[in-house]
mmCIF file of C-alpha atoms in Angstrom:
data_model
loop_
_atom_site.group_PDB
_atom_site.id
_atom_site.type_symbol
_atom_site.label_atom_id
_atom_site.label_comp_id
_atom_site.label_asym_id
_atom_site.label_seq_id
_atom_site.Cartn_x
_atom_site.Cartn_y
_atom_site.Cartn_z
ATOM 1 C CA UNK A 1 10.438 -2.763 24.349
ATOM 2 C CA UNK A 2 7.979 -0.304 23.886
ATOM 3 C CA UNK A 3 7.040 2.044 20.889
ATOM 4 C CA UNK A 4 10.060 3.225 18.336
ATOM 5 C CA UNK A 5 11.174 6.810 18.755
ATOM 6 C CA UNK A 6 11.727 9.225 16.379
ATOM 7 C CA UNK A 7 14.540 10.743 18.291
ATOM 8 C CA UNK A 8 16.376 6.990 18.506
ATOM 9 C CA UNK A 9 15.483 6.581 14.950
ATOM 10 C CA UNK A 10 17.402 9.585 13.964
ATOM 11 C CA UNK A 11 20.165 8.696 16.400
ATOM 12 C CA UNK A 12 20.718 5.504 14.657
ATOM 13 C CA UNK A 13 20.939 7.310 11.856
ATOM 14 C CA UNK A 14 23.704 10.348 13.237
ATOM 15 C CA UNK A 15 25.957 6.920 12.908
ATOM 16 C CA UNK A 16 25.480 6.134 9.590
ATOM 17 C CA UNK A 17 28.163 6.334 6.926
ATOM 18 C CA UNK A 18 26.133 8.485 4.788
ATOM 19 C CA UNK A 19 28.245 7.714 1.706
ATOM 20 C CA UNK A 20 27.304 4.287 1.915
ATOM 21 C CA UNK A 21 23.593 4.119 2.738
ATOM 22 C CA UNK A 22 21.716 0.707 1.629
ATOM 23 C CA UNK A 23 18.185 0.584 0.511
ATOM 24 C CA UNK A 24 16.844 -2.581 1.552
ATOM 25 C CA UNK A 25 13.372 -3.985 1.760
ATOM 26 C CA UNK A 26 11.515 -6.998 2.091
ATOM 27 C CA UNK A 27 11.825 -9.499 -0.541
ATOM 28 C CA UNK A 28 8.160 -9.520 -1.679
ATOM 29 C CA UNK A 29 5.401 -6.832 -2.880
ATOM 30 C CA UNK A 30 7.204 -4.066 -4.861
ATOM 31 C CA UNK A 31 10.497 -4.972 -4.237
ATOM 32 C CA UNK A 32 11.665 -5.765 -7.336
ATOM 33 C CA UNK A 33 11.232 -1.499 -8.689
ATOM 34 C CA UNK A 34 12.749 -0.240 -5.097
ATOM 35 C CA UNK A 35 15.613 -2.038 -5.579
ATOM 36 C CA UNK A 36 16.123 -1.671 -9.452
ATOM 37 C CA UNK A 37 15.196 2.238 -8.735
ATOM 38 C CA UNK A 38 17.823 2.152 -5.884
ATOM 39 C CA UNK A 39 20.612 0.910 -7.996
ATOM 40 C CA UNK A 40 19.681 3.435 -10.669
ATOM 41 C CA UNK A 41 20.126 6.701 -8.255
ATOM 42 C CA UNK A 42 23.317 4.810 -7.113
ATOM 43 C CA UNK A 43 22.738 3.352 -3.932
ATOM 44 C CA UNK A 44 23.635 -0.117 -2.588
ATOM 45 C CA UNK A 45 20.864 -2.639 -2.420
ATOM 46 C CA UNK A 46 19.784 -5.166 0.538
ATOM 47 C CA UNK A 47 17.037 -7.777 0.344
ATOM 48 C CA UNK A 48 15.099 -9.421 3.367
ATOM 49 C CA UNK A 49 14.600 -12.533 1.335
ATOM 50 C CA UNK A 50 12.405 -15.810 2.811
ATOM 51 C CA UNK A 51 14.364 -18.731 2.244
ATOM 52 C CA UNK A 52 13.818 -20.237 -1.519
ATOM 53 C CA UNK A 53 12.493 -17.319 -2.564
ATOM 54 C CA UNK A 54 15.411 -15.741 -3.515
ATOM 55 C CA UNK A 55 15.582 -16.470 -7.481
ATOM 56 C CA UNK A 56 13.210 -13.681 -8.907
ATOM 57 C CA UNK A 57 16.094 -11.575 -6.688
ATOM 58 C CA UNK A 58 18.758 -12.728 -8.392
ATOM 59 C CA UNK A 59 17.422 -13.456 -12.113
ATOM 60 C CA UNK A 60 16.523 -9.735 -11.929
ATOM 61 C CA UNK A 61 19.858 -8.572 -10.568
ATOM 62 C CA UNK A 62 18.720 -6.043 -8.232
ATOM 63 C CA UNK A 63 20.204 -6.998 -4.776
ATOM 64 C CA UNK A 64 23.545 -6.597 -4.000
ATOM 65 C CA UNK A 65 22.845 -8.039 -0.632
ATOM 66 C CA UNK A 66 20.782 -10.648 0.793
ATOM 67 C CA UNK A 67 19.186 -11.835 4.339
ATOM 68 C CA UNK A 68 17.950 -15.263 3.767
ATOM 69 C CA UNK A 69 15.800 -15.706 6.818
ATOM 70 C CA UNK A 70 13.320 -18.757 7.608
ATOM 71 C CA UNK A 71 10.412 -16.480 7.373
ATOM 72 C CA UNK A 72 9.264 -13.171 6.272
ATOM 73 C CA UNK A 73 8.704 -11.994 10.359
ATOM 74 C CA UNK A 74 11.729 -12.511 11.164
ATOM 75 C CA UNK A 75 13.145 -9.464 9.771
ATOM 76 C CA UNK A 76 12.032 -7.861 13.425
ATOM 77 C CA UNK A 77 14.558 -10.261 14.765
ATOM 78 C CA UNK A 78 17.743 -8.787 16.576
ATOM 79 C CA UNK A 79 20.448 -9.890 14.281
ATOM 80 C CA UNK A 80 18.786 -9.490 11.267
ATOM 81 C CA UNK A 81 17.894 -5.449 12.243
ATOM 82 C CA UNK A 82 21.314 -5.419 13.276
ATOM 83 C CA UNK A 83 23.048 -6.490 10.064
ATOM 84 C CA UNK A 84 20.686 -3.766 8.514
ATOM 85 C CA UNK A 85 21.957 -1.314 10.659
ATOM 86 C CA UNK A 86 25.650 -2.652 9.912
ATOM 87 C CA UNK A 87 24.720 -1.857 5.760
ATOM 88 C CA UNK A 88 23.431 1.998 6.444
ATOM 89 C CA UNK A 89 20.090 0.414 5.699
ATOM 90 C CA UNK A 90 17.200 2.781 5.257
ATOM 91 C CA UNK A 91 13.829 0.119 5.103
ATOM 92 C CA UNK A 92 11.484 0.665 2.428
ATOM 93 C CA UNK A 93 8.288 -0.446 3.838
ATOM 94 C CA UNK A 94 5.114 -1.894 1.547
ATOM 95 C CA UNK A 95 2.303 -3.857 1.531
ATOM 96 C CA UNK A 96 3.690 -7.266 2.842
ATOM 97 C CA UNK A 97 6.496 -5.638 4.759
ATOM 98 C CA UNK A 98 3.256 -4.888 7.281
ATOM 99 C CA UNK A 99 1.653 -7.825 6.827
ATOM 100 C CA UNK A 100 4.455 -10.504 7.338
ATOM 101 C CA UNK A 101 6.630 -8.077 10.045
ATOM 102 C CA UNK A 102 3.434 -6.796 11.646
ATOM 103 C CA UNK A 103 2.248 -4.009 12.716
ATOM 104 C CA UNK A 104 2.725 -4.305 16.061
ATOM 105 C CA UNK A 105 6.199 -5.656 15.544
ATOM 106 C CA UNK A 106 6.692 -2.242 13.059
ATOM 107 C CA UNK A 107 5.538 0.198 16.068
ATOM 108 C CA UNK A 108 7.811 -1.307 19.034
ATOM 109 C CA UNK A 109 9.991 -3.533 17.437
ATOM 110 C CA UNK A 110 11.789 -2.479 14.494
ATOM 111 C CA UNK A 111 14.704 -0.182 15.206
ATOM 112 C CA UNK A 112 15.957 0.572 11.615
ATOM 113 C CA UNK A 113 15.229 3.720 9.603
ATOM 114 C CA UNK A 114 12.178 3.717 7.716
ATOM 115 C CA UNK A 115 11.559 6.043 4.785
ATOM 116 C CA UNK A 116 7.885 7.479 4.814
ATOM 117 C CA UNK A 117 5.772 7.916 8.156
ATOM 118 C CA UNK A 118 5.810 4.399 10.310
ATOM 119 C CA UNK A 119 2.497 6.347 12.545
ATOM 120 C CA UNK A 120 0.519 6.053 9.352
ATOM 121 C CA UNK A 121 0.442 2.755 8.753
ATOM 122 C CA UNK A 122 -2.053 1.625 11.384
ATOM 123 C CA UNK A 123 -4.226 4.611 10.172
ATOM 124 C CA UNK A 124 -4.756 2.864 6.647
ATOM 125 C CA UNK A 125 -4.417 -0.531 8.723
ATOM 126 C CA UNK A 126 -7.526 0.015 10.863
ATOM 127 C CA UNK A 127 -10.969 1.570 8.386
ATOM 128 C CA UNK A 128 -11.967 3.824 11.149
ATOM 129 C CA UNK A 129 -9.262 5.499 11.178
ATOM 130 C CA UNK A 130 -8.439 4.996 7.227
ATOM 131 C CA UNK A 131 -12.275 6.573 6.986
ATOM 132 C CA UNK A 132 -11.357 9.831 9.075
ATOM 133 C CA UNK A 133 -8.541 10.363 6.594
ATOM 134 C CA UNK A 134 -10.924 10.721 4.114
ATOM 135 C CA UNK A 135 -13.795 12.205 6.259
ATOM 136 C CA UNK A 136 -11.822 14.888 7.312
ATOM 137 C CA UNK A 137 -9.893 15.904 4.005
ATOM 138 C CA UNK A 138 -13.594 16.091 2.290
ATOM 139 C CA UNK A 139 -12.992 13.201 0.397
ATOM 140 C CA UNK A 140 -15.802 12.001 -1.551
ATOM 141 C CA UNK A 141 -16.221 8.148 -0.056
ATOM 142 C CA UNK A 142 -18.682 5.436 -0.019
ATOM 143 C CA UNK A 143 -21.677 5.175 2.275
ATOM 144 C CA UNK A 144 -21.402 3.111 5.703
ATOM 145 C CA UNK A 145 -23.310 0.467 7.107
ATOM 146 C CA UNK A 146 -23.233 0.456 11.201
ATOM 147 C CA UNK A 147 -24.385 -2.667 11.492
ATOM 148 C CA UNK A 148 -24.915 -5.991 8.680
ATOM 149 C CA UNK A 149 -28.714 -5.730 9.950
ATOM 150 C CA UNK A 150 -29.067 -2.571 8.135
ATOM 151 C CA UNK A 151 -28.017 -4.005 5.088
ATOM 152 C CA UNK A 152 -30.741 -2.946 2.449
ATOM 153 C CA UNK A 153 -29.000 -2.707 -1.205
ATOM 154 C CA UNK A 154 -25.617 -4.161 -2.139
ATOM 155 C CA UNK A 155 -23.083 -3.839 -0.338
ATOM 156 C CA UNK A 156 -18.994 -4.540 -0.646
ATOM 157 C CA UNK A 157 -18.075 -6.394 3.061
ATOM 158 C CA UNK A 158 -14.165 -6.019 3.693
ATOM 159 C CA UNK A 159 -11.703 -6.291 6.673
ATOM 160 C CA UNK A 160 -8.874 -4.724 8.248
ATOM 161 C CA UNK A 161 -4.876 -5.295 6.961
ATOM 162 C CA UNK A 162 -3.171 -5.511 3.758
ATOM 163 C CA UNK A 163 -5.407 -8.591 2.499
ATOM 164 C CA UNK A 164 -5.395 -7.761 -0.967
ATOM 165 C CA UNK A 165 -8.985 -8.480 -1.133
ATOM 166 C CA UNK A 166 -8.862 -11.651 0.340
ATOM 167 C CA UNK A 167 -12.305 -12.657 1.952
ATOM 168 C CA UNK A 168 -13.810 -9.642 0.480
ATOM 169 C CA UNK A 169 -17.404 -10.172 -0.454
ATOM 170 C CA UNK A 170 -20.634 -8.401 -2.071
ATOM 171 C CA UNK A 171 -23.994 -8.825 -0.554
ATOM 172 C CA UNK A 172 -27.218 -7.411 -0.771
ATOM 173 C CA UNK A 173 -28.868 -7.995 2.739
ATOM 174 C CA UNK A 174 -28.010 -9.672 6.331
ATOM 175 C CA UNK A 175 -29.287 -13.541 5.236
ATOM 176 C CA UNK A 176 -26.642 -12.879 2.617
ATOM 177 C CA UNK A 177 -23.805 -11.578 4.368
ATOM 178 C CA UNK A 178 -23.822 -14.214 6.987
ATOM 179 C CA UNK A 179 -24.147 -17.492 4.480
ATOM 180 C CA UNK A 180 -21.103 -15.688 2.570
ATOM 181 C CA UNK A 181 -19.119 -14.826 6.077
ATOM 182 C CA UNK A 182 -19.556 -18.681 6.598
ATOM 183 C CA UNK A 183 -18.553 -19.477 3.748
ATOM 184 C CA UNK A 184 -15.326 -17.480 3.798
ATOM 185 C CA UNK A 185 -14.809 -19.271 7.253
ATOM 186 C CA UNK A 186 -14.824 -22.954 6.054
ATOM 187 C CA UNK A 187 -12.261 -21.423 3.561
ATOM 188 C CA UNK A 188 -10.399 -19.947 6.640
ATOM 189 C CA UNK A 189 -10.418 -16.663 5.154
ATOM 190 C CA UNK A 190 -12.103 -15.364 7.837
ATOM 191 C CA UNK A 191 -12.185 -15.567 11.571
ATOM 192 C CA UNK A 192 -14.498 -15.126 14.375
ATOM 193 C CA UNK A 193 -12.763 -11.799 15.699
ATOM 194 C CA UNK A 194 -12.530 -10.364 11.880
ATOM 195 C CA UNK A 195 -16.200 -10.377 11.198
ATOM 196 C CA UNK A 196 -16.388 -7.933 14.300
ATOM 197 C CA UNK A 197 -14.429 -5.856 12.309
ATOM 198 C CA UNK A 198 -16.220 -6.394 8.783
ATOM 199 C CA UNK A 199 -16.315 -2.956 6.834
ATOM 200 C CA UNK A 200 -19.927 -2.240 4.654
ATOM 201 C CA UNK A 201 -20.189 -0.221 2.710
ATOM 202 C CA UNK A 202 -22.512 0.858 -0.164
ATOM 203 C CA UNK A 203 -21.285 -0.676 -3.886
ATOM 204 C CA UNK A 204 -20.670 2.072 -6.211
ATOM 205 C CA UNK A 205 -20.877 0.459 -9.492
ATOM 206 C CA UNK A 206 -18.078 2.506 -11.633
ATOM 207 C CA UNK A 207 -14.798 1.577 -13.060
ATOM 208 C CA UNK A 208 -11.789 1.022 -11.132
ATOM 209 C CA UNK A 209 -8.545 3.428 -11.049
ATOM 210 C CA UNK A 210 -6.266 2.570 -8.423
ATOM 211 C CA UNK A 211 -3.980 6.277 -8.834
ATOM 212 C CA UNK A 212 -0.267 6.344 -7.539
ATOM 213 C CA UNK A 213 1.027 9.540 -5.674
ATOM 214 C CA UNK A 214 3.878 10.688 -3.801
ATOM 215 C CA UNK A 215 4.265 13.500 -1.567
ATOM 216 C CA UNK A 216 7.281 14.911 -1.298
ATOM 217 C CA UNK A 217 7.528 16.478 2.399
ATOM 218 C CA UNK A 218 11.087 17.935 1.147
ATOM 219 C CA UNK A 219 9.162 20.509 -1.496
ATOM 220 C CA UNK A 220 5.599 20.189 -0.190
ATOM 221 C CA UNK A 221 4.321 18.437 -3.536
ATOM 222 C CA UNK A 222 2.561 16.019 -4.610
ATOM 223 C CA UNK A 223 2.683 13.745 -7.730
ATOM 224 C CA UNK A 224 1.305 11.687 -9.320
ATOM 225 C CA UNK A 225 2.880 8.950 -10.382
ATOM 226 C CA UNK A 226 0.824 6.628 -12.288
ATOM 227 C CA UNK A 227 -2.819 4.047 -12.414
ATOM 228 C CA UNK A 228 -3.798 0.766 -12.683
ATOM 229 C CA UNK A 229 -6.676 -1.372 -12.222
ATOM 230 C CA UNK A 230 -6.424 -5.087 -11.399
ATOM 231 C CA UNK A 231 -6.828 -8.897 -12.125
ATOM 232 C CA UNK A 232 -9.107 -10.468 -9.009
ATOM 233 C CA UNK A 233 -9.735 -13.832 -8.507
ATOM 234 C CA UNK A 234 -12.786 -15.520 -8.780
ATOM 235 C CA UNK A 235 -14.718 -12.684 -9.621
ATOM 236 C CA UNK A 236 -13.129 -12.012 -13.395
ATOM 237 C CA UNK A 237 -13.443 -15.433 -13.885
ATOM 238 C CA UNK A 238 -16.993 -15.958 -12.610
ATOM 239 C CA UNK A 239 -18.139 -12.593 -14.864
ATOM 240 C CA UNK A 240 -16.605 -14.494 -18.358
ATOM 241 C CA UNK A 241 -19.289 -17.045 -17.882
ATOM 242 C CA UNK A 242 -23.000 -16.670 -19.528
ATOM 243 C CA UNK A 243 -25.272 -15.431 -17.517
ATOM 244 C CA UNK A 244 -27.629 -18.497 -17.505
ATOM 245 C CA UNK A 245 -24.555 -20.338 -15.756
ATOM 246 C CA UNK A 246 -23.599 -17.929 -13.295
ATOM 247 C CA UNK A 247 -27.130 -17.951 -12.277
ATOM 248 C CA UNK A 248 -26.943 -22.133 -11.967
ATOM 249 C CA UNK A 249 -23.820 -22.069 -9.960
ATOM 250 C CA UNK A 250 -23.468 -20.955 -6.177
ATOM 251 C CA UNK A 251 -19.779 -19.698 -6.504
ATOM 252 C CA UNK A 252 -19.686 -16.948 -3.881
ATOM 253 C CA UNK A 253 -16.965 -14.835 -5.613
ATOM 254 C CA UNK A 254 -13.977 -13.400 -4.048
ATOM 255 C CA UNK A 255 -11.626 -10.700 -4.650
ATOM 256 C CA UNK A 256 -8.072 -11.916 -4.359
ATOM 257 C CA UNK A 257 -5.994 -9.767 -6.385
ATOM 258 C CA UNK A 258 -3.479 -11.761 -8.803
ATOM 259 C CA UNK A 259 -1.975 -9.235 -11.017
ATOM 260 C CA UNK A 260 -2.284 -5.371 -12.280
ATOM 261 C CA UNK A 261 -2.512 -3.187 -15.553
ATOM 262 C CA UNK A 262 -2.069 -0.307 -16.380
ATOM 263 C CA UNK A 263 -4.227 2.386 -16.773
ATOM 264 C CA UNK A 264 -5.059 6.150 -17.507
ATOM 265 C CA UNK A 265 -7.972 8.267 -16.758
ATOM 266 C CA UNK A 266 -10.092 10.735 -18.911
ATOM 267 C CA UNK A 267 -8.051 13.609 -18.952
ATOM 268 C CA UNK A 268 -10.936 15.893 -17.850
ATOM 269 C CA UNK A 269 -11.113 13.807 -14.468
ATOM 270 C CA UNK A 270 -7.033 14.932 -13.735
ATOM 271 C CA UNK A 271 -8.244 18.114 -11.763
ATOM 272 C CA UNK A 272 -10.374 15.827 -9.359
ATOM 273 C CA UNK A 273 -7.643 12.891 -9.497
ATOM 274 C CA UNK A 274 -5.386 16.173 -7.927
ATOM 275 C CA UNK A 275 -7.625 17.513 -5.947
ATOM 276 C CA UNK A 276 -8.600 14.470 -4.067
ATOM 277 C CA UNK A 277 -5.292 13.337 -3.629
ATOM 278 C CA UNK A 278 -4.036 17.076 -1.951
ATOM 279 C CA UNK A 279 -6.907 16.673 0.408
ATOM 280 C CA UNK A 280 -5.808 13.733 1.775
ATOM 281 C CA UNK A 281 -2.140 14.695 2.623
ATOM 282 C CA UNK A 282 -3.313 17.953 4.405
ATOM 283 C CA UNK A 283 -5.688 15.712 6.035
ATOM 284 C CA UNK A 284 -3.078 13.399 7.458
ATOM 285 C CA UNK A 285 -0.458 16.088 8.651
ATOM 286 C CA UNK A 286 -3.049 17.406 10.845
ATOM 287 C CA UNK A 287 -3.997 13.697 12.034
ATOM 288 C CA UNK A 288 -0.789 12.092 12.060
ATOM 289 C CA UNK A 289 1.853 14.426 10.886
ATOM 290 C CA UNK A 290 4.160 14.540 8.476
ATOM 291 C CA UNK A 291 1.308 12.506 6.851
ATOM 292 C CA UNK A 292 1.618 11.063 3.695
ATOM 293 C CA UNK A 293 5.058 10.977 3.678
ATOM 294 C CA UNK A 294 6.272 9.508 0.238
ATOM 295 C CA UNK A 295 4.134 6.915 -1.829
ATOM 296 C CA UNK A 296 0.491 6.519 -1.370
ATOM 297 C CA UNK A 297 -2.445 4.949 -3.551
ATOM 298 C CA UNK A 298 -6.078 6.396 -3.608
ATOM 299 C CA UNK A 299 -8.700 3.260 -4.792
ATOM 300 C CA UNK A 300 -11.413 4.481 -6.394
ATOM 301 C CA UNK A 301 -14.317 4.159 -8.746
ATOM 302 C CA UNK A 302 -15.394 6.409 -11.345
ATOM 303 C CA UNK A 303 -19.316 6.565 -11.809
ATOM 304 C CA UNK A 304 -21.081 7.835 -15.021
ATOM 305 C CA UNK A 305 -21.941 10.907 -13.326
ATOM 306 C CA UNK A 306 -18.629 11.446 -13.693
ATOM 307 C CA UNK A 307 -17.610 11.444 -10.202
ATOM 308 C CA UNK A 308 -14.555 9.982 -8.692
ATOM 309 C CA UNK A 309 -15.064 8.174 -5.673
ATOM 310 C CA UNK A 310 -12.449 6.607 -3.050
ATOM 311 C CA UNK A 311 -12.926 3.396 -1.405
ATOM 312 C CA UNK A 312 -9.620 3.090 0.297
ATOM 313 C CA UNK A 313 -6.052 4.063 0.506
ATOM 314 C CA UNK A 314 -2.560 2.457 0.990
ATOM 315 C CA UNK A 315 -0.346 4.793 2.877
ATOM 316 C CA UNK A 316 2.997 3.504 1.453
ATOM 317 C CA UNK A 317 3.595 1.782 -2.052
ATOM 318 C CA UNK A 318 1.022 -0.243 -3.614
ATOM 319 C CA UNK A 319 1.113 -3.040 -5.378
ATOM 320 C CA UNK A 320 -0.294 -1.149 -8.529
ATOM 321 C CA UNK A 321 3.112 0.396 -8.638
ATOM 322 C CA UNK A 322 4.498 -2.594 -10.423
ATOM 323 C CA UNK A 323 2.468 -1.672 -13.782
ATOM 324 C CA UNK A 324 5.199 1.206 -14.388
ATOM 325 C CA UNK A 325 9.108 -0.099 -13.378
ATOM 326 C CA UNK A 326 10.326 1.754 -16.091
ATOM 327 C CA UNK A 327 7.680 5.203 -16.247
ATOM 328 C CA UNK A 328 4.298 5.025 -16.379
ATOM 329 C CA UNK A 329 2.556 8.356 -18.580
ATOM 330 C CA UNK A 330 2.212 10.206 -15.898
ATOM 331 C CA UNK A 331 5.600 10.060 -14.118
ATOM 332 C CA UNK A 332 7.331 10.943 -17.118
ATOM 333 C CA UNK A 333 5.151 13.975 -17.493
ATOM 334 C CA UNK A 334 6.349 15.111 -14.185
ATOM 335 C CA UNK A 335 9.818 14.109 -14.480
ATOM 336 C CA UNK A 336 10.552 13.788 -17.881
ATOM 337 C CA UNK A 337 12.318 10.421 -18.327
ATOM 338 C CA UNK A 338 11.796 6.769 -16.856
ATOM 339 C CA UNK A 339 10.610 7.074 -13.231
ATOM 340 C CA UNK A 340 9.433 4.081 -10.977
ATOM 341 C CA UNK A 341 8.000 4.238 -7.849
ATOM 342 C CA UNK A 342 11.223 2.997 -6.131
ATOM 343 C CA UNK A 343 13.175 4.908 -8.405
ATOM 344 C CA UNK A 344 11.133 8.112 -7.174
ATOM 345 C CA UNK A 345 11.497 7.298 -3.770
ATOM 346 C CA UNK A 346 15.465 6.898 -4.442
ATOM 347 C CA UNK A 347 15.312 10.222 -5.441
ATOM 348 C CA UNK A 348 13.914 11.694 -2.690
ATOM 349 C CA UNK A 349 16.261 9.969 -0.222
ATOM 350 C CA UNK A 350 19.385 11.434 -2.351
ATOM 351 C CA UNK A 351 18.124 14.639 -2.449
ATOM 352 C CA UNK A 352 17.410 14.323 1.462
ATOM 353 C CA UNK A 353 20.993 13.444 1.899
ATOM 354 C CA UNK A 354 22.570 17.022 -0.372
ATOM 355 C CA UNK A 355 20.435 19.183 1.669
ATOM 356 C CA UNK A 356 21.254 17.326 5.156
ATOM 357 C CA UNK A 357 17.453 16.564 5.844
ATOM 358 C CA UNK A 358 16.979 13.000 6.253
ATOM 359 C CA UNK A 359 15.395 13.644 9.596
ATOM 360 C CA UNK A 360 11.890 14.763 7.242
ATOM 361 C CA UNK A 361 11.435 11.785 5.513
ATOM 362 C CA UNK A 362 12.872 8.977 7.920
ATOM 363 C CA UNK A 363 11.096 7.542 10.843
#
């Protein structure tokens, strides 16, 4: 079919009933605070649901429609894009939204209105291009290894896609990093045509602040909305043990995020936490414009220098976003009262809708 235009996009959307838009999303991720956010600014409320997944969706009460489809993909189906189109749907993407649909399938498939910027998501997809976001806004970022030979101190080994650390690894030279990629491939974690793609890095050892923002390309402003840090499987189970046993055990610990708190930062960190995250939207309208259009998530580490560092970026809503359905401190300093992610984003399609300029924010 070739790639999705803007301009068809946005004639889709001249047909809309604009008193009746539905926010719908896949049922999976973050879905649960789009679609309770949605229903608190008003709007109707769609799900993309696989089939027998559907009860968190309905205990919750937050869909007042639902797709029950075989699998996740097939929300790039024909009849399932139409019946969105039928509701008014504007698509939330997130994390598995990319991941199940795929990106491909995103690009050239999907003919519904998107809120946010579909061109960035390959750019936090692919690290090359993820690492000239950050290259070119100044971003303070983690040295890279060119090759696994020139491994020479520890290093964190990770791979394209929304994984959510899945097959992610430390290791501290090449002997390493190739018994751990094999080991990651009996697991089938890994395949041959990922480990061309592994990302090294240098490990920064610092704590972890995964920080929520949201750029509003209506006022040219950016927020932000909230922090968390995460749960990850084996490794905060392997660190609980003594020493002496970690030492007798050859557990080769992964990263597989299971869960998220909440967190906030030192306050005297909040003019870099700012800073950093400004840079990276003026970095990304000049490499992929509008850029950060709507929710995005700087990961970083904070070292005892003091120094915030960022080791990645999601360039829609993050998983973290779940620690604050209701508010988290920091959105209710900017708005104050209760304010969500999805309720945020809600917001900004409302307000997109009184001034007539829907065409900024959807793609």
């Amino acid at each position: 079919m070739g790639e999705v235009k803007k301009e068809d996009i946005l004639e889709i959307l001249k047909n809309y009933d604009k008193e009746n838009i539905t926010i719908a999303t896949l049922g999976s991720h973050t879905s649960l605070h789009i679609l309770r956010g949605a229903k608190d600014e008003g709007f109707r409320t769609a799900v993309v649901c696989e089939k027998g997944r559907e009860v968190p969706y309905q205990r919750f009460d937050v869909a007042d429609e639902y797709i029950i489809v075989d699998q996740f993909k097939d929300i790039v189906n024909e009849d399932v894009q139409q019946q969105l189109r039928d509701m008014n749907a504007i698509v939330v993407p997130h994390g598995s939204f990319v991941a199940y649909a795929g990106l491909d399938n995103v690009e050239d498939k999907f003919n519904v209105p998107m809120f946010g910027n579909r061109d960035i998501l390959r750019w936090e997809a692919e690290r090359d291009k993820e690492r000239q976001l950050l290259v070119d806004g100044e971003v303070r970022i983690p040295f890279k290894y060119d090759s696994p030979a020139d491994i020479d101190r520890p290093v964190m080994v990770k791979f394209p896609g929304a994984r959510g650390g899945r097959g992610y690894f430390v290791a501290s030279s090449p002997e390493e990093f190739d018994k751990k990629i094999d080991a990651m491939k009996e697991r089938g974690w890994l395949e041959d045509e990922d480990v061309a793609n592994a990302h090294i890095e240098e490990y920064v050892s610092g704590c972890n602040y995964c920080i929520h923002y949201f750029y509003s390309a209506l006022d040219d402003k950016v927020e932000v909305m909230g922090m968390d840090t995460r749960y990850e499987s084996s490794i905060d189970g392997y660190v609980r043990m003594p020493a002496k046993d970690q030492l007798d055990i050859d557990l080769s610990p992964s990263y597989v995020v299971t869960g998220n708190h909440p967190a906030v930062i030192r306050e005297s960190l909040l003019p870099q936490v700012f800073e950093m995250g400004d840079k990276l939207v003026e970095s990304a309208k000049k490499l992929v414009a509008p850029g950060m259009n709507g929710p995005f998530c700087m990961q970083t580490l904070v070292n005892d220098n003091l120094e915030v560092i960022c080791f990645e970026i999601s360039a829609r809503t993050d998983g973290g976003t779940n620690t604050f359905m209701d508010s988290s401190p920091y959105s209710y300093l900017t708005h104050g009262k209760p304010m969500s992610m999805g309720r945020r984003i809600s917001v900004e399609i409302k307000k997109a809708l009184e001034r007539d300029e829907l065409e900024k924010i959807i793609t």
